[in-house]
Amino acid sequence: MLVSLCLLAALIEVKAADFNGEDYWLLPRLFDLDNYDECLSHPDGLYCLGSFHLTPAEQPNRVYELMTNYSKELYRFNRTVIRRGWCVSARESNVTAEPMNRFEHCAAEWARSRRMRARLLRLEYCRSHSDVHATRIPDKSELTFLIAIAVIILLNAASTAYDYATQNNEKKIALLTTWSVVANWRQLVEPYNSHRKSLQAIQGIKLSPVCLLVIGFAGTWWPRVSDGPLWPAAVAEQSKICREKFWAHAFFIHNLVEPDKFCLIPTWYIAVDMQMYILAVILTMILAKFSKKAVPILVILFIGATALNAGLAYIYEWKSLLYLAIVAENINSIFRDIPSLSHFYMSPWGSLPACLVGLIIGHLVHFTKGETFGNIYKRRLLSLYYVLCIPIMVGWLMLGNYFQHIRHPIFVAAYAALERSIFQIMCILAYIALVFKNDIIICFKALAWRGWHLLAQLSLPVMQIHWCIALVIIGPSPQPVAVSVINLLPVSVTTVCFTYPLALLLTVLVELPMKRTFDFILR
């Protein structure tokens, strides 16, 4: 959650401890916002948000030299680029000029007073008093979403009433109770039954209703929920993309269709997960005919997929997310226009080696009935790994801090191809340790608590809606905020407090009803 909030914080001021304090405060503020509500409360109010690139108007310019020296480190923001949200109507009196021209004129005057020039890099928006206070009639998409919500509520109410009225009737129609809130709540909290009869191969189809409902909200009513200087820039563009790529989300191909356009960034995982799920099912069905030859075949496929990714990463200069995350400007832009993220990290071929690793481990466990790992565990070296698995996994991630300084193209490409696969192997082995040798896990009883299973069942809705909720909380912020645990902790707690109750509603009212309906039809 803290990572998501860091990405959401479009107003972040990073202060380096090794930079002279007196010199630091000579630098122009990275972010600056005028009072948004006060500005647009006036009939002639005009508020603009955008970024500018600063260059010196004359030499020498000590402040500009400090800006460029400070920005040499990748983990620092580029201080020659400033973000401004200004009340243009209060700063510039030429009401006849275009809003963007007025905004640029404000920046030029501001830069001139500091012996610099300002060039507009990106205009997020310009909003007037009438734009904010105009009454906007819901369009067809917004009305369609409301109708969908009404239908869902009606189905839940009718099914619950029918279930209650026929609770002692042996002849009641089971299909009519699939949307019963009481029945679905009971299924959510009851102990897991591995003998439930259902067509497991297509259980991924329970994913669609929740995904489409959240995407539908993001593409329609989300921008109306709040407002503020950052709100239009943070939400409006994403909402537009959600509407444009709605059907791409419906078929789980939104990571392939215009991948550079993000609608709710965390949803990329749903598409890749579904694509890998389908591929894994097909491979398992094909390899079932080859018995124990399946593992060597999967190993060859893994080597081929890894080599393919390494080759593509070398050709297109794709990098691991670690190399991208240390660049402060990438975090500020939420990795906008970064091919390594959209064309590699969020692609099916980027996740293919990790998928094949899972299949290899799964086939090994299946054919040896767990004996392979049970015997291996007795070896002292791997026993030590099982005990120290968490420090080792954290260490692998921390080792990336060293790897990021190695810039040779071959190493960068190889690391990008292997990073996730190696980490997944570590996670799988840790999971096997938990399953086959849980007696060494001191807190195993705590880990086996029934409540974790309940929370795990909410993971899909939580992942879907937490981005919307986090932006609703942090998006209307009227002032810049510094990144720190103290500042982010209240936001994180608030996000969790809203996310899980809403996820619970989505699970009981949408996900489980649709799953039970499919189970009944396909029984």
Coordinates of C-alpha atoms in Angstrom, one line a residue:
M1 CA 0.0 0.0 0.0
L2 CA 2.8 2.4 0.8
V3 CA 4.3 1.8 -2.7
S4 CA 0.9 2.7 -4.3
L5 CA 0.6 5.8 -2.2
C6 CA 4.1 6.9 -3.2
L7 CA 3.1 6.6 -6.8
L8 CA -0.1 8.5 -6.2
A9 CA 1.7 11.4 -4.4
A10 CA 2.0 13.7 -7.4
L11 CA 3.2 16.4 -5.0
I12 CA 6.3 15.1 -3.5
E13 CA 9.3 17.1 -2.3
V14 CA 12.4 15.0 -1.9
K15 CA 15.1 16.6 0.2
A16 CA 18.6 15.1 0.2
A17 CA 20.5 15.0 3.5
D18 CA 23.9 15.4 1.7
F19 CA 22.9 18.7 0.1
N20 CA 23.8 21.9 1.8
G21 CA 20.7 23.2 3.6
E22 CA 21.3 26.8 2.7
D23 CA 21.8 26.0 -1.0
Y24 CA 18.8 23.7 -1.0
W25 CA 16.4 26.5 -0.1
L26 CA 17.8 28.6 -2.9
L27 CA 16.3 26.2 -5.4
P28 CA 12.8 27.0 -6.8
R29 CA 10.1 25.0 -5.2
L30 CA 9.5 21.8 -7.1
F31 CA 5.7 22.1 -6.6
D32 CA 3.6 25.1 -5.8
L33 CA -0.2 25.4 -5.7
D34 CA -2.4 28.4 -5.4
N35 CA -5.7 28.1 -3.5
Y36 CA -7.9 26.2 -6.0
D37 CA -11.3 26.7 -4.4
E38 CA -10.8 30.4 -3.7
C39 CA -9.6 31.0 -7.3
L40 CA -12.5 29.3 -8.9
S41 CA -15.1 30.9 -6.6
H42 CA -14.8 34.1 -8.6
P43 CA -16.8 34.5 -11.8
D44 CA -13.7 35.3 -13.8
G45 CA -11.6 32.6 -12.0
L46 CA -9.1 30.6 -14.1
Y47 CA -6.8 27.9 -12.6
C48 CA -4.2 26.0 -14.6
L49 CA -1.9 23.1 -13.7
G50 CA 1.2 22.2 -15.7
S51 CA 5.0 21.7 -15.7
F52 CA 7.7 24.0 -17.1
H53 CA 11.4 23.5 -18.0
L54 CA 13.7 26.2 -16.7
T55 CA 16.8 27.4 -18.4
P56 CA 19.1 30.4 -17.5
A57 CA 18.3 33.7 -19.1
E58 CA 21.9 34.9 -18.5
Q59 CA 25.2 33.4 -17.4
P60 CA 26.5 32.8 -14.8
N61 CA 23.5 31.8 -12.9
R62 CA 24.4 30.2 -9.5
V63 CA 20.9 29.0 -8.7
Y64 CA 20.7 27.2 -12.1
E65 CA 24.0 25.6 -11.5
L66 CA 22.8 24.4 -8.1
M67 CA 19.6 23.0 -9.8
T68 CA 21.6 21.0 -12.3
N69 CA 24.1 19.7 -9.8
Y70 CA 21.3 18.6 -7.5
S71 CA 19.6 16.8 -10.3
K72 CA 22.5 14.7 -11.3
E73 CA 21.5 11.9 -9.0
L74 CA 18.7 9.7 -10.5
Y75 CA 16.9 9.3 -7.1
R76 CA 16.4 13.1 -7.0
F77 CA 13.8 15.0 -9.0
N78 CA 15.0 17.1 -11.9
R79 CA 14.9 20.5 -10.3
T80 CA 15.0 22.2 -13.7
V81 CA 11.4 21.0 -14.2
I82 CA 8.9 22.7 -11.9
R83 CA 5.2 21.9 -11.4
R84 CA 2.8 24.8 -10.9
G85 CA -0.9 25.1 -10.1
W86 CA -1.6 28.8 -10.4
C87 CA -4.7 31.0 -10.2
V88 CA -4.0 32.6 -13.6
S89 CA -6.9 35.1 -13.2
A90 CA -5.2 36.6 -10.1
R91 CA -1.7 36.6 -11.6
E92 CA -2.4 37.8 -15.2
S93 CA -4.8 40.5 -16.2
N94 CA -5.0 39.8 -20.0
V95 CA -8.5 38.2 -20.1
T96 CA -8.7 38.1 -23.9
A97 CA -5.8 35.7 -24.4
E98 CA -6.1 31.9 -24.5
P99 CA -5.9 30.2 -21.1
M100 CA -2.7 28.4 -22.0
N101 CA -1.1 31.6 -23.2
R102 CA -2.0 33.3 -20.0
F103 CA -0.5 30.5 -18.0
E104 CA 2.7 30.6 -20.0
H105 CA 2.9 34.4 -19.5
C106 CA 2.6 33.9 -15.7
A107 CA 5.4 31.4 -15.9
A108 CA 7.6 33.7 -18.0
E109 CA 7.1 36.6 -15.6
W110 CA 7.9 34.4 -12.6
A111 CA 11.0 33.0 -14.3
R112 CA 12.2 36.4 -15.4
S113 CA 12.3 37.6 -11.8
R114 CA 14.8 34.8 -11.2
R115 CA 16.9 35.4 -14.3
M116 CA 15.5 32.4 -16.1
R117 CA 13.2 31.3 -18.9
A118 CA 10.3 28.9 -18.6
R119 CA 9.0 26.6 -21.4
L120 CA 5.8 24.8 -21.0
L121 CA 6.3 21.0 -21.0
R122 CA 2.9 19.7 -20.2
L123 CA -0.4 21.4 -19.6
E124 CA -2.6 19.2 -17.4
Y125 CA -5.6 21.4 -17.5
C126 CA -7.0 24.9 -17.4
R127 CA -10.4 25.2 -15.6
S128 CA -12.6 28.2 -15.3
H129 CA -15.4 29.1 -12.8
S130 CA -18.0 27.9 -15.3
D131 CA -16.3 24.6 -15.8
V132 CA -16.4 23.8 -12.1
H133 CA -19.9 25.1 -11.3
A134 CA -21.7 24.1 -14.4
T135 CA -24.4 21.4 -13.9
R136 CA -23.5 18.4 -16.0
I137 CA -26.3 16.0 -17.0
P138 CA -25.3 12.3 -16.8
D139 CA -24.4 10.8 -20.2
K140 CA -25.4 7.4 -21.5
S141 CA -22.4 5.6 -19.9
E142 CA -23.1 7.1 -16.5
L143 CA -26.7 6.1 -16.7
T144 CA -25.8 2.6 -17.8
F145 CA -23.6 2.2 -14.8
L146 CA -26.4 3.3 -12.5
I147 CA -28.8 0.8 -14.2
A148 CA -26.2 -1.9 -13.6
I149 CA -26.0 -1.1 -9.9
A150 CA -29.8 -1.0 -9.6
V151 CA -30.0 -4.4 -11.3
I152 CA -27.4 -5.9 -8.9
I153 CA -29.2 -4.5 -5.8
L154 CA -32.5 -5.8 -7.2
L155 CA -31.1 -9.3 -7.8
N156 CA -29.6 -9.5 -4.3
A157 CA -32.8 -8.3 -2.7
A158 CA -35.1 -10.6 -4.6
S159 CA -32.9 -13.6 -4.2
T160 CA -32.4 -13.0 -0.5
A161 CA -36.2 -12.6 0.0
Y162 CA -36.8 -15.9 -1.9
D163 CA -34.1 -17.7 0.1
Y164 CA -35.6 -16.5 3.4
A165 CA -39.2 -17.4 2.3
T166 CA -38.3 -20.9 1.2
Q167 CA -35.6 -21.7 3.8
N168 CA -37.5 -24.8 5.0
N169 CA -38.9 -25.8 1.5
E170 CA -37.1 -28.8 0.0
K171 CA -38.5 -27.9 -3.5
K172 CA -37.0 -24.4 -3.7
I173 CA -35.1 -23.6 -6.9
A174 CA -31.4 -23.4 -6.2
L175 CA -30.7 -21.1 -9.1
L176 CA -32.9 -18.4 -7.5
T177 CA -30.8 -18.4 -4.4
T178 CA -27.5 -17.8 -6.0
W179 CA -27.8 -14.0 -5.4
S180 CA -28.9 -14.4 -1.8
V181 CA -26.8 -12.2 0.5
V182 CA -27.3 -14.7 3.4
A183 CA -26.2 -17.7 1.4
N184 CA -23.2 -15.9 -0.1
W185 CA -22.1 -14.6 3.3
R186 CA -22.4 -18.1 4.6
Q187 CA -20.2 -19.4 1.8
L188 CA -17.7 -16.7 2.3
V189 CA -17.1 -17.4 6.0
E190 CA -17.5 -21.2 6.0
P191 CA -14.4 -23.4 6.1
Y192 CA -12.9 -24.2 2.7
N193 CA -14.3 -27.4 1.2
S194 CA -11.9 -29.0 -1.3
H195 CA -14.7 -31.4 -2.5
R196 CA -16.9 -28.6 -3.9
K197 CA -18.1 -29.7 -7.3
S198 CA -17.5 -27.0 -9.9
L199 CA -15.8 -26.6 -13.2
Q200 CA -12.5 -25.3 -11.9
A201 CA -10.9 -24.9 -15.3
I202 CA -13.0 -21.8 -16.1
Q203 CA -13.3 -20.3 -12.6
G204 CA -11.3 -17.3 -13.9
I205 CA -14.7 -16.1 -15.4
K206 CA -15.6 -14.9 -11.8
L207 CA -13.1 -12.2 -12.3
S208 CA -15.0 -10.4 -15.0
P209 CA -18.1 -8.9 -13.1
V210 CA -16.0 -7.3 -10.4
C211 CA -13.4 -6.0 -12.9
L212 CA -16.0 -4.5 -15.2
L213 CA -17.9 -3.0 -12.4
V214 CA -14.8 -1.2 -11.0
I215 CA -13.7 -0.1 -14.5
G216 CA -17.2 1.1 -15.2
F217 CA -17.2 3.2 -12.1
A218 CA -13.7 4.6 -12.9
G219 CA -14.9 5.5 -16.5
T220 CA -18.1 7.2 -15.4
W221 CA -18.7 8.5 -11.9
W222 CA -15.2 8.5 -10.5
P223 CA -14.3 12.1 -11.6
R224 CA -17.4 13.4 -9.9
V225 CA -16.5 12.0 -6.5
S226 CA -14.2 14.9 -5.5
D227 CA -12.3 17.9 -6.8
G228 CA -9.1 19.9 -6.1
P229 CA -6.0 21.2 -7.8
L230 CA -4.6 17.7 -8.5
W231 CA -7.9 15.9 -9.0
P232 CA -8.4 16.6 -12.7
A233 CA -4.8 15.6 -13.6
A234 CA -4.9 12.5 -11.4
V235 CA -8.3 11.2 -12.3
A236 CA -9.7 12.7 -15.5
E237 CA -7.1 11.1 -17.8
Q238 CA -7.4 7.7 -16.2
S239 CA -11.2 7.9 -16.3
K240 CA -11.1 8.7 -20.0
I241 CA -8.8 5.7 -20.7
C242 CA -11.1 3.4 -18.6
R243 CA -14.0 4.4 -20.8
E244 CA -12.1 4.0 -24.1
K245 CA -10.6 0.6 -23.1
F246 CA -13.6 -0.9 -21.3
W247 CA -14.0 -3.8 -23.8
A248 CA -10.3 -4.4 -23.7
H249 CA -10.7 -5.0 -20.0
A250 CA -13.7 -7.2 -20.6
F251 CA -11.6 -9.6 -22.6
F252 CA -8.5 -9.2 -20.4
I253 CA -6.3 -7.8 -23.2
H254 CA -5.9 -4.2 -22.0
N255 CA -2.2 -4.8 -21.4
L256 CA -1.9 -5.5 -25.2
V257 CA -4.3 -2.9 -26.6
E258 CA -2.6 0.6 -26.3
P259 CA -0.4 -0.6 -23.4
D260 CA 1.0 2.9 -22.9
K261 CA -2.4 4.1 -21.7
F262 CA -3.1 3.1 -18.1
C263 CA -6.5 2.7 -16.6
L264 CA -6.1 1.9 -12.9
I265 CA -2.5 0.7 -13.0
P266 CA -2.9 -2.3 -10.7
T267 CA -5.4 -3.9 -13.2
W268 CA -2.6 -4.9 -15.6
Y269 CA -1.9 -7.9 -13.3
I270 CA -5.4 -9.2 -13.9
A271 CA -4.9 -9.3 -17.6
V272 CA -1.5 -11.0 -17.4
D273 CA -2.7 -13.4 -14.8
M274 CA -5.7 -14.5 -17.0
Q275 CA -3.4 -14.9 -20.0
M276 CA -0.9 -17.0 -18.1
Y277 CA -3.8 -19.0 -16.6
I278 CA -5.2 -19.9 -20.0
L279 CA -1.7 -20.8 -21.3
A280 CA -1.0 -22.9 -18.2
V281 CA -4.3 -24.8 -18.6
I282 CA -3.5 -25.5 -22.3
L283 CA 0.1 -26.6 -21.6
T284 CA -1.1 -28.9 -18.7
M285 CA -3.7 -30.5 -20.9
I286 CA -1.1 -31.1 -23.7
L287 CA 1.7 -32.3 -21.4
A288 CA -0.7 -34.7 -19.6
K289 CA 0.0 -37.1 -22.5
F290 CA 3.8 -37.0 -21.9
S291 CA 3.7 -38.1 -18.2
K292 CA 7.1 -37.5 -16.6
K293 CA 8.6 -36.0 -19.8
A294 CA 6.6 -32.9 -19.0
V295 CA 9.2 -31.5 -16.6
P296 CA 12.1 -31.6 -19.2
I297 CA 9.8 -30.1 -21.8
L298 CA 8.8 -27.3 -19.4
V299 CA 12.5 -26.7 -18.5
I300 CA 13.3 -26.2 -22.2
L301 CA 10.4 -23.9 -22.6
F302 CA 11.5 -21.9 -19.6
I303 CA 15.0 -21.5 -21.0
G304 CA 13.6 -20.5 -24.3
A305 CA 11.2 -17.9 -22.8
T306 CA 14.0 -16.5 -20.6
A307 CA 16.3 -16.2 -23.6
L308 CA 13.6 -14.5 -25.6
N309 CA 13.0 -11.9 -22.9
A310 CA 16.7 -11.3 -22.5
G311 CA 17.0 -10.8 -26.3
L312 CA 14.0 -8.5 -26.5
A313 CA 15.3 -6.5 -23.4
Y314 CA 18.7 -6.1 -25.1
I315 CA 17.2 -5.0 -28.4
Y316 CA 14.7 -2.6 -27.1
E317 CA 16.8 -1.5 -24.0
W318 CA 14.1 -2.7 -21.6
K319 CA 15.1 -2.6 -17.9
S320 CA 13.9 -4.2 -14.7
L321 CA 11.4 -2.2 -12.7
L322 CA 14.2 -1.7 -10.1
Y323 CA 16.2 0.4 -12.6
L324 CA 13.1 2.5 -13.3
A325 CA 11.9 2.9 -9.7
I326 CA 15.1 4.7 -8.5
V327 CA 14.4 7.5 -11.0
A328 CA 12.4 10.1 -9.1
E329 CA 10.9 11.5 -12.3
N330 CA 9.4 8.1 -13.3
I331 CA 7.6 7.9 -9.9
N332 CA 6.3 11.4 -10.3
S333 CA 4.8 10.6 -13.7
I334 CA 3.6 7.1 -12.5
F335 CA 5.9 5.6 -15.2
R336 CA 4.1 7.3 -18.0
D337 CA 5.7 6.7 -21.4
I338 CA 8.1 4.1 -20.1
P339 CA 8.3 1.2 -22.6
S340 CA 10.1 -1.1 -20.1
L341 CA 6.9 -1.0 -18.0
S342 CA 4.2 -1.1 -20.7
H343 CA 5.9 -3.3 -23.3
F344 CA 7.8 -5.7 -21.0
Y345 CA 6.9 -5.7 -17.3
M346 CA 3.1 -5.7 -18.0
S347 CA 3.3 -8.0 -21.0
P348 CA 2.5 -11.7 -21.1
W349 CA 6.0 -12.6 -22.5
G350 CA 7.5 -10.8 -19.5
S351 CA 5.7 -13.0 -17.1
L352 CA 6.0 -16.2 -19.1
P353 CA 9.2 -17.6 -17.5
A354 CA 7.6 -17.1 -14.0
C355 CA 4.5 -19.0 -15.2
L356 CA 6.6 -21.9 -16.5
V357 CA 8.5 -22.0 -13.2
G358 CA 5.2 -22.5 -11.4
L359 CA 4.3 -25.3 -13.8
I360 CA 7.6 -27.0 -13.4
I361 CA 7.3 -27.0 -9.6
G362 CA 3.7 -28.1 -9.8
H363 CA 4.6 -31.1 -12.0
L364 CA 7.4 -32.1 -9.7
V365 CA 5.2 -32.1 -6.7
H366 CA 2.5 -34.0 -8.6
F367 CA 4.7 -36.8 -10.0
T368 CA 6.7 -37.3 -6.8
K369 CA 3.7 -36.8 -4.5
G370 CA 5.8 -34.3 -2.5
E371 CA 8.5 -36.8 -1.7
T372 CA 11.2 -34.9 -3.7
F373 CA 10.8 -31.8 -1.5
G374 CA 10.3 -33.8 1.6
N375 CA 13.6 -35.5 1.1
I376 CA 15.4 -32.4 0.1
Y377 CA 14.3 -30.7 3.2
K378 CA 16.3 -33.1 5.3
R379 CA 19.5 -31.7 3.8
R380 CA 21.0 -29.1 6.1
L381 CA 21.7 -26.5 3.5
L382 CA 18.1 -26.3 2.3
S383 CA 16.8 -26.7 5.8
L384 CA 18.7 -23.5 6.6
Y385 CA 17.1 -21.9 3.6
Y386 CA 13.6 -22.8 4.8
V387 CA 14.4 -21.1 8.1
L388 CA 16.0 -18.1 6.5
C389 CA 13.7 -17.8 3.5
I390 CA 12.3 -14.4 4.3
P391 CA 15.7 -12.8 4.9
I392 CA 17.0 -14.4 1.7
M393 CA 14.1 -13.0 -0.3
V394 CA 14.5 -9.6 1.1
G395 CA 18.2 -9.8 0.5
W396 CA 17.6 -10.6 -3.2
L397 CA 15.5 -7.5 -3.5
M398 CA 18.1 -5.4 -1.6
L399 CA 20.8 -6.8 -3.8
G400 CA 19.1 -5.0 -6.7
N401 CA 20.4 -1.8 -5.1
Y402 CA 23.9 -3.0 -6.1
F403 CA 22.8 -4.3 -9.5
Q404 CA 21.3 -1.0 -10.5
H405 CA 24.8 0.5 -10.7
I406 CA 25.8 -2.0 -13.3
R407 CA 24.8 -0.5 -16.6
H408 CA 26.3 -3.0 -19.1
P409 CA 23.5 -3.7 -21.7
I410 CA 24.0 -7.5 -21.5
F411 CA 23.8 -7.6 -17.7
V412 CA 20.8 -5.3 -17.6
A413 CA 19.0 -7.4 -20.2
A414 CA 19.8 -10.7 -18.3
Y415 CA 18.8 -9.3 -15.0
A416 CA 15.5 -8.1 -16.4
A417 CA 14.8 -11.6 -17.8
L418 CA 15.7 -13.5 -14.6
E419 CA 14.7 -11.2 -11.8
R420 CA 11.1 -12.2 -11.3
S421 CA 11.7 -15.9 -12.0
I422 CA 14.4 -16.2 -9.4
F423 CA 12.2 -14.4 -6.8
Q424 CA 9.3 -16.7 -7.7
I425 CA 11.4 -19.8 -7.1
M426 CA 12.3 -18.4 -3.7
C427 CA 8.6 -17.8 -2.9
I428 CA 7.6 -21.3 -4.1
L429 CA 10.2 -23.0 -2.0
A430 CA 9.1 -21.0 1.0
Y431 CA 5.6 -22.0 0.4
I432 CA 6.6 -25.7 0.1
A433 CA 8.4 -25.3 3.4
L434 CA 5.2 -24.0 5.0
V435 CA 3.1 -26.9 3.5
F436 CA 5.5 -29.9 4.0
K437 CA 7.3 -28.8 7.1
N438 CA 5.0 -26.5 9.0
D439 CA 6.1 -27.8 12.4
I440 CA 9.2 -25.6 12.2
I441 CA 7.1 -22.5 11.7
I442 CA 6.8 -21.0 15.1
C443 CA 3.7 -18.9 14.2
F444 CA 2.1 -21.6 12.1
K445 CA -1.1 -21.6 14.2
A446 CA -1.4 -17.8 13.7
L447 CA -0.8 -18.2 10.0
A448 CA -3.6 -20.9 9.9
W449 CA -6.1 -18.5 11.4
R450 CA -9.4 -18.7 9.6
G451 CA -9.5 -14.9 9.2
W452 CA -6.6 -14.9 6.8
H453 CA -8.7 -17.1 4.4
L454 CA -11.5 -14.6 4.6
L455 CA -9.2 -11.7 3.8
A456 CA -7.6 -13.7 1.0
Q457 CA -11.0 -14.1 -0.7
L458 CA -11.3 -10.3 -0.7
S459 CA -8.0 -9.9 -2.5
L460 CA -9.4 -9.4 -6.0
P461 CA -11.9 -6.6 -5.1
V462 CA -9.2 -5.0 -2.8
M463 CA -6.7 -4.9 -5.7
Q464 CA -9.3 -3.5 -8.0
I465 CA -10.7 -0.7 -5.9
H466 CA -7.8 0.4 -3.7
W467 CA -6.3 2.6 -6.4
C468 CA -9.6 4.5 -6.8
I469 CA -10.0 4.9 -3.0
A470 CA -6.4 6.0 -2.5
L471 CA -6.7 8.7 -5.1
V472 CA -10.0 9.8 -3.6
I473 CA -8.2 10.3 -0.3
I474 CA -5.0 11.9 -1.5
G475 CA -6.1 13.5 -4.8
P476 CA -8.0 16.5 -3.4
S477 CA -5.0 17.5 -1.3
P478 CA -4.6 21.3 -1.5
Q479 CA -0.9 21.4 -0.7
P480 CA 2.3 19.4 -1.4
V481 CA 3.1 16.7 1.1
A482 CA 6.5 15.2 1.9
V483 CA 7.0 11.4 1.6
S484 CA 7.5 9.9 5.1
V485 CA 6.1 7.1 7.1
I486 CA 4.4 9.6 9.4
N487 CA 2.7 11.4 6.5
L488 CA 1.7 8.3 4.6
L489 CA 0.6 6.1 7.6
P490 CA -2.7 7.9 8.2
V491 CA -3.5 7.8 4.5
S492 CA -2.7 4.1 4.4
V493 CA -4.8 3.3 7.4
T494 CA -7.7 5.3 6.0
T495 CA -7.4 3.6 2.6
V496 CA -7.5 0.1 4.2
C497 CA -10.5 1.1 6.4
F498 CA -12.5 2.0 3.3
T499 CA -11.1 -0.6 0.9
Y500 CA -11.9 -3.8 2.8
P501 CA -15.5 -3.0 3.7
L502 CA -16.2 -2.0 0.1
A503 CA -14.3 -5.1 -1.1
L504 CA -16.5 -7.2 1.2
L505 CA -19.6 -5.7 -0.4
L506 CA -18.3 -6.4 -3.9
T507 CA -17.5 -10.0 -2.9
V508 CA -20.9 -10.8 -1.3
L509 CA -23.1 -8.8 -3.7
V510 CA -21.3 -9.4 -7.0
E511 CA -18.3 -11.9 -7.1
L512 CA -19.8 -14.8 -5.2
P513 CA -23.3 -14.5 -6.8
M514 CA -21.8 -14.6 -10.3
K515 CA -19.5 -17.5 -9.3
R516 CA -22.4 -19.5 -7.9
T517 CA -24.6 -18.8 -10.9
F518 CA -21.9 -20.1 -13.3
D519 CA -21.4 -23.1 -11.1
F520 CA -25.1 -23.9 -11.2
I521 CA -25.4 -23.4 -15.0
L522 CA -22.3 -25.5 -15.8
R523 CA -22.9 -28.2 -13.2

